[in-house]
Amino acid sequence: MTDKFAQDVLKGLTAKNKHLSSKYFYDDNGSRIFQEIMNMPEYYLTDAEFEILSMQSKQIVEALQFSQPFNIIELGAGDGLKTFKFLEYLVNNNIHFYYVPIDISQEAVDLLTSRLKERLPGINVRPQIGDYFEILKANKKSDYPSLLLFLGSNIGNYKEDKAEELLRLFNANMKVGDKLLVGFDLKKNPITIHNAYYDKHGITKRFNLNLLLRINRELDADFKIDDFDFYCHYNPITGNVKSYIVSLKKQIVEIKAIDKTIDFDYNELIWTELSKKYSLDEIRNLALSSKFKPSSIFLDCKHYFVDSLWEK
Ligand code: AVI
């Protein structure tokens, strides 16, 4: 990981417009800060999707029209909290299924599995660590239909062409009749979105600056965190929230592991993250362009978020 990380940092910080990928936010400390973000009242996404999965489990199962048993494969399961209510509904209604949480963190998956077994003793969990596509490819041979879950607006962190590419890859690794439930954050009052990302507690700022601390630690760099700030901007027309780290002065940073010094101008930016918001029409078009048939949508009561069900 560190090699790829070093290569990406080198490429991103020597580009004309500096950038770093948000996928590198999630070291242990970054994952903890992300938990803090999800607990902020301003970050409405977590509650909205939790509400959908708690209140509409029955409707989701009905929309699947699956024979039993079936597989539920969760891509990037994390702590599995949002999925818990859905799984609980299935167990309590004696629905026969296998739950396959996939994550890159062994620790996260172990914790999730033991917690689930404790809280839902009847559940059949088959956790997997590693590459989504290897695991999906193997699952394509399963005799049972599969529901893939890609929740939490993770799709919003991909540029539109990359999102389509990823969804097409999911599609290529599914059987005809398999379904995909994707979580999208919807366009809404721009102030609501602004407050979720440019939060007044400074937690999202810490989340971004943690990436510089990670580069200091893993690549032996000397970023001085106090000389950098955070800025983010929502464009209600495109639906893009773009996050940046801002250099507060003209400065030079040394990154020993890649044998580079990086010059920063006063107010120079590093683009760190895209968090894209969609309209329902855009979601439908994305389903079609990635070769899925959109079949049902599940909205929270405020219409802030949607879990959209697609069929291969
Ligand atoms: C993980 N991902 C969906 C989050 C998002 O909303 O884009 C990450 C995040 N970035 C800032 N706040 C939360």
Coordinates of C-alpha atoms and ligand atoms in Angstrom, one line a residue:
M1 CA 0.0 0.0 0.0
T2 CA 2.7 2.4 0.9
D3 CA 4.4 2.1 -2.5
K4 CA 1.2 2.9 -4.3
F5 CA 0.5 5.7 -1.7
A6 CA 4.0 7.1 -2.4
Q7 CA 3.5 7.1 -6.1
D8 CA 0.1 8.7 -5.9
V9 CA 1.4 11.4 -3.5
L10 CA 4.3 12.1 -5.8
K11 CA 2.0 12.4 -8.8
G12 CA -0.6 14.5 -7.0
L13 CA 1.7 17.0 -5.4
T14 CA 3.8 17.6 -8.5
A15 CA 0.8 18.1 -10.8
K16 CA 0.0 21.7 -12.0
N17 CA -3.2 21.6 -10.0
K18 CA -2.2 19.7 -6.8
H19 CA -4.5 16.9 -5.7
L20 CA -4.6 13.9 -3.3
S21 CA -7.1 11.1 -3.4
S22 CA -9.7 10.9 -0.7
K23 CA -9.3 7.1 -0.6
Y24 CA -6.2 7.8 1.5
F25 CA -8.2 9.6 4.2
Y26 CA -9.0 6.3 5.9
D27 CA -6.0 5.3 8.0
D28 CA -6.9 4.3 11.6
N29 CA -7.1 7.9 12.7
G30 CA -9.0 9.0 9.6
S31 CA -11.5 6.2 10.1
R32 CA -12.1 7.4 13.7
I33 CA -12.5 11.0 12.5
F34 CA -15.0 9.8 9.8
Q35 CA -17.0 8.1 12.7
E36 CA -17.1 11.6 14.3
I37 CA -18.4 13.1 11.1
M38 CA -21.1 10.5 10.9
N39 CA -22.2 11.4 14.4
M40 CA -22.5 15.1 13.7
P41 CA -26.1 16.3 13.4
E42 CA -25.1 18.4 10.3
Y43 CA -24.0 15.2 8.4
Y44 CA -27.6 14.2 7.6
L45 CA -26.6 11.4 5.3
T46 CA -26.1 8.8 8.0
D47 CA -29.4 9.3 9.7
A48 CA -31.3 9.6 6.3
E49 CA -30.0 6.2 5.1
F50 CA -30.4 4.6 8.5
E51 CA -34.1 5.7 8.4
I52 CA -34.6 4.2 4.9
L53 CA -33.1 0.8 5.9
S54 CA -34.9 0.8 9.2
M55 CA -38.4 1.8 8.0
Q56 CA -38.5 0.2 4.5
S57 CA -36.8 -3.2 4.9
K58 CA -40.1 -5.0 4.1
Q59 CA -40.6 -2.9 0.9
I60 CA -36.9 -3.5 -0.2
V61 CA -37.3 -7.3 0.3
E62 CA -40.5 -7.3 -1.6
A63 CA -38.9 -5.4 -4.5
L64 CA -36.2 -8.0 -4.8
Q65 CA -38.6 -10.7 -5.8
F66 CA -35.8 -13.3 -5.0
S67 CA -36.3 -17.0 -4.3
Q68 CA -34.6 -18.1 -1.1
P69 CA -31.9 -18.5 -0.1
F70 CA -30.1 -15.4 -1.5
N71 CA -26.8 -13.6 -0.9
I72 CA -26.4 -10.1 0.4
I73 CA -23.0 -8.8 -0.5
E74 CA -22.0 -5.5 1.1
L75 CA -19.2 -3.6 -0.6
G76 CA -17.2 -1.6 1.9
A77 CA -19.3 -2.8 4.9
G78 CA -17.3 -0.9 7.5
D79 CA -19.0 -1.1 10.9
G80 CA -22.2 -2.4 9.3
L81 CA -24.3 -0.1 11.4
K82 CA -26.6 1.1 8.7
T83 CA -27.3 -2.4 7.4
F84 CA -28.1 -3.8 10.8
K85 CA -31.8 -2.9 10.8
F86 CA -32.2 -4.5 7.4
L87 CA -30.5 -7.7 8.5
E88 CA -32.5 -7.7 11.7
Y89 CA -35.7 -7.6 9.7
L90 CA -34.6 -10.5 7.6
V91 CA -33.6 -12.7 10.5
N92 CA -36.8 -11.8 12.5
N93 CA -38.9 -12.8 9.5
N94 CA -37.1 -16.1 9.0
I95 CA -35.9 -15.1 5.6
H96 CA -33.1 -17.4 4.4
F97 CA -30.0 -15.5 3.3
Y98 CA -26.2 -15.4 3.5
Y99 CA -24.6 -12.0 4.5
V100 CA -21.2 -11.4 2.8
P101 CA -19.6 -8.2 4.2
I102 CA -16.5 -7.2 2.2
D103 CA -14.0 -4.7 3.5
I104 CA -10.3 -4.0 3.2
S105 CA -9.9 -3.9 6.9
Q106 CA -9.7 -7.4 8.6
E107 CA -10.2 -5.7 12.0
A108 CA -13.5 -4.0 10.8
V109 CA -14.9 -7.2 9.3
D110 CA -13.9 -9.3 12.4
L111 CA -15.6 -6.8 14.7
L112 CA -18.7 -6.6 12.5
T113 CA -19.0 -10.4 12.3
S114 CA -18.7 -11.0 16.1
R115 CA -21.1 -8.1 16.8
L116 CA -23.7 -9.5 14.4
K117 CA -23.5 -13.0 15.7
E118 CA -24.0 -11.7 19.2
R119 CA -27.0 -9.5 18.3
L120 CA -28.6 -11.7 15.6
P121 CA -27.7 -15.3 16.7
G122 CA -29.5 -16.8 13.7
I123 CA -27.5 -14.9 11.1
N124 CA -25.3 -16.7 8.5
V125 CA -22.2 -14.4 7.9
R126 CA -19.5 -15.2 5.4
P127 CA -17.1 -12.3 5.7
Q128 CA -14.5 -11.6 3.0
I129 CA -11.4 -9.4 2.9
G130 CA -9.9 -7.9 -0.2
D131 CA -10.6 -6.9 -3.7
Y132 CA -14.3 -6.4 -4.6
F133 CA -14.0 -7.8 -8.1
E134 CA -12.2 -11.0 -7.2
I135 CA -14.8 -11.7 -4.6
L136 CA -17.7 -10.8 -6.9
K137 CA -16.2 -13.0 -9.7
A138 CA -16.2 -16.0 -7.4
N139 CA -19.8 -15.2 -6.3
K140 CA -21.0 -15.1 -9.9
K141 CA -20.8 -18.9 -9.7
S142 CA -23.2 -19.1 -6.7
D143 CA -26.5 -21.0 -7.3
Y144 CA -28.4 -18.3 -5.4
P145 CA -29.4 -14.8 -6.5
S146 CA -27.4 -11.9 -5.1
L147 CA -28.2 -8.4 -3.8
L148 CA -25.1 -6.2 -3.9
L149 CA -25.1 -3.2 -1.4
F150 CA -23.1 -0.1 -2.2
L151 CA -24.4 2.3 0.4
G152 CA -23.5 5.5 2.2
S153 CA -23.1 7.7 -0.9
N154 CA -19.7 6.1 -1.5
I155 CA -20.5 6.4 -5.2
G156 CA -20.5 10.2 -4.7
N157 CA -16.7 10.1 -4.2
Y158 CA -16.1 9.0 -7.8
K159 CA -16.1 11.5 -10.8
E160 CA -19.0 10.7 -13.0
D161 CA -17.1 8.8 -15.7
K162 CA -15.3 6.8 -12.9
A163 CA -18.6 6.1 -11.2
E164 CA -20.0 4.7 -14.5
E165 CA -16.9 2.6 -15.0
L166 CA -17.2 1.1 -11.5
L167 CA -20.9 0.4 -11.8
R168 CA -20.2 -1.3 -15.2
L169 CA -17.6 -3.5 -13.5
F170 CA -20.1 -4.4 -10.8
N171 CA -22.5 -5.3 -13.6
A172 CA -20.0 -7.4 -15.4
N173 CA -19.5 -9.4 -12.2
M174 CA -23.2 -10.1 -11.6
K175 CA -25.6 -12.7 -12.8
V176 CA -28.7 -11.8 -14.9
G177 CA -31.4 -11.1 -12.3
D178 CA -29.0 -10.1 -9.5
K179 CA -29.7 -6.7 -8.0
L180 CA -27.7 -3.7 -6.8
L181 CA -28.8 -1.3 -4.1
V182 CA -26.9 2.0 -4.4
G183 CA -27.0 4.9 -1.9
F184 CA -27.0 8.4 -3.4
D185 CA -27.1 11.7 -1.6
L186 CA -29.6 14.0 -3.4
K187 CA -29.3 17.6 -4.5
K188 CA -31.2 19.7 -1.9
N189 CA -31.0 23.2 -0.3
P190 CA -27.4 24.1 -0.8
I191 CA -27.0 25.5 2.7
T192 CA -27.9 22.0 4.2
I193 CA -25.1 20.5 2.0
H194 CA -22.7 23.3 2.8
N195 CA -23.2 22.8 6.6
A196 CA -22.6 19.1 6.4
Y197 CA -19.2 19.5 4.7
Y198 CA -18.0 22.9 5.9
D199 CA -18.9 22.0 9.5
K200 CA -18.6 24.5 12.2
H201 CA -17.0 22.0 14.6
G202 CA -13.9 21.8 12.3
I203 CA -14.2 17.9 12.2
T204 CA -14.1 17.8 8.4
K205 CA -11.1 20.1 8.5
R206 CA -9.3 17.6 10.8
F207 CA -10.4 14.8 8.5
N208 CA -8.6 16.5 5.6
L209 CA -5.5 17.7 7.4
N210 CA -5.1 14.1 8.8
L211 CA -4.0 13.2 5.3
L212 CA -0.9 15.5 5.7
L213 CA -0.2 13.9 9.0
R214 CA -0.4 10.5 7.3
I215 CA 2.1 11.7 4.7
N216 CA 4.4 12.9 7.5
R217 CA 4.3 9.6 9.2
E218 CA 4.3 7.1 6.3
L219 CA 6.5 9.1 3.9
D220 CA 8.7 10.9 6.3
A221 CA 7.5 14.4 5.3
D222 CA 7.5 17.6 7.3
F223 CA 4.1 19.2 6.7
K224 CA 3.4 21.8 9.4
I225 CA -0.3 21.3 9.9
D226 CA -0.9 24.8 11.3
D227 CA 0.3 26.3 8.1
F228 CA -2.6 24.7 6.2
D229 CA -6.3 25.2 6.3
F230 CA -9.4 23.6 4.8
Y231 CA -11.9 25.0 2.3
C232 CA -14.9 23.3 0.6
H233 CA -17.5 24.5 -1.9
Y234 CA -20.8 23.1 -3.1
N235 CA -21.9 23.9 -6.6
P236 CA -25.7 23.4 -6.7
I237 CA -25.7 23.2 -10.5
T238 CA -23.2 20.4 -10.9
G239 CA -24.0 18.8 -7.5
N240 CA -20.2 18.7 -6.7
V241 CA -18.9 19.3 -3.2
K242 CA -15.2 19.8 -3.7
S243 CA -12.8 19.8 -0.7
Y244 CA -9.4 21.4 -0.6
I245 CA -6.4 21.9 1.7
V246 CA -5.1 25.5 1.5
S247 CA -1.5 26.5 2.0
L248 CA -1.5 29.5 4.4
K249 CA 1.9 30.7 3.2
K250 CA 4.6 30.3 0.6
Q251 CA 6.4 27.3 1.9
I252 CA 8.5 24.3 1.0
V253 CA 7.7 20.8 2.3
E254 CA 10.2 17.9 2.1
I255 CA 9.0 14.3 1.5
K256 CA 12.0 12.1 2.2
A257 CA 10.5 8.8 1.1
I258 CA 10.0 10.1 -2.4
D259 CA 13.1 12.2 -2.3
K260 CA 11.1 15.4 -3.2
T261 CA 10.6 18.9 -2.0
I262 CA 7.3 20.5 -2.9
D263 CA 6.8 24.2 -3.3
F264 CA 3.6 25.7 -2.1
D265 CA 2.5 29.2 -3.0
Y266 CA 0.5 31.5 -0.7
N267 CA -3.1 30.2 -0.9
E268 CA -2.3 27.3 -3.2
L269 CA -4.8 24.5 -3.1
I270 CA -4.6 20.7 -2.9
W271 CA -7.9 19.2 -4.1
T272 CA -8.7 16.3 -1.8
E273 CA -12.3 15.1 -2.4
L274 CA -15.3 15.1 -4.6
S275 CA -18.7 14.3 -2.9
K276 CA -21.2 14.4 -5.7
K277 CA -24.9 15.0 -5.2
Y278 CA -27.4 13.7 -7.7
S279 CA -30.9 14.3 -8.9
L280 CA -33.3 11.4 -9.4
D281 CA -33.1 11.8 -13.2
E282 CA -29.3 11.7 -13.1
I283 CA -29.4 8.5 -11.0
R284 CA -31.8 6.9 -13.5
N285 CA -29.5 7.9 -16.4
L286 CA -26.5 6.5 -14.6
A287 CA -28.2 3.2 -14.1
L288 CA -29.0 3.0 -17.8
S289 CA -25.6 4.0 -18.9
S290 CA -24.0 1.4 -16.7
K291 CA -26.3 -1.3 -18.2
F292 CA -28.7 -1.7 -15.3
K293 CA -32.5 -1.6 -15.3
P294 CA -33.6 0.8 -12.5
S295 CA -36.4 -0.9 -10.6
S296 CA -37.4 0.9 -7.4
I297 CA -36.3 3.9 -5.2
F298 CA -36.4 4.2 -1.4
L299 CA -36.4 7.7 0.0
D300 CA -36.1 9.1 3.6
C301 CA -38.9 11.3 4.8
K302 CA -37.1 14.5 4.0
H303 CA -36.1 13.3 0.5
Y304 CA -32.5 14.0 1.3
F305 CA -31.1 10.6 0.3
V306 CA -32.1 7.6 -1.9
D307 CA -31.3 4.0 -2.0
S308 CA -31.9 3.0 -5.6
L309 CA -32.5 -0.6 -6.6
W310 CA -31.2 -1.7 -10.0
E311 CA -31.4 -5.1 -11.8
K312 CA -28.9 -6.7 -14.1
Ligands
AVI1 C1 -17.4 8.3 2.6 N1 -18.1 9.4 1.8 C2 -19.3 9.0 1.3 C3 -18.2 10.7 2.6 C4 -18.8 11.8 1.8 O1 -19.9 12.3 2.3 O2 -18.4 12.1 0.7 C5 -16.8 11.2 3.1 C6 -16.9 12.5 3.7 N2 -16.1 13.6 3.4 C7 -16.5 14.6 4.1 N3 -17.4 14.3 5.0 C8 -17.7 13.0 4.7

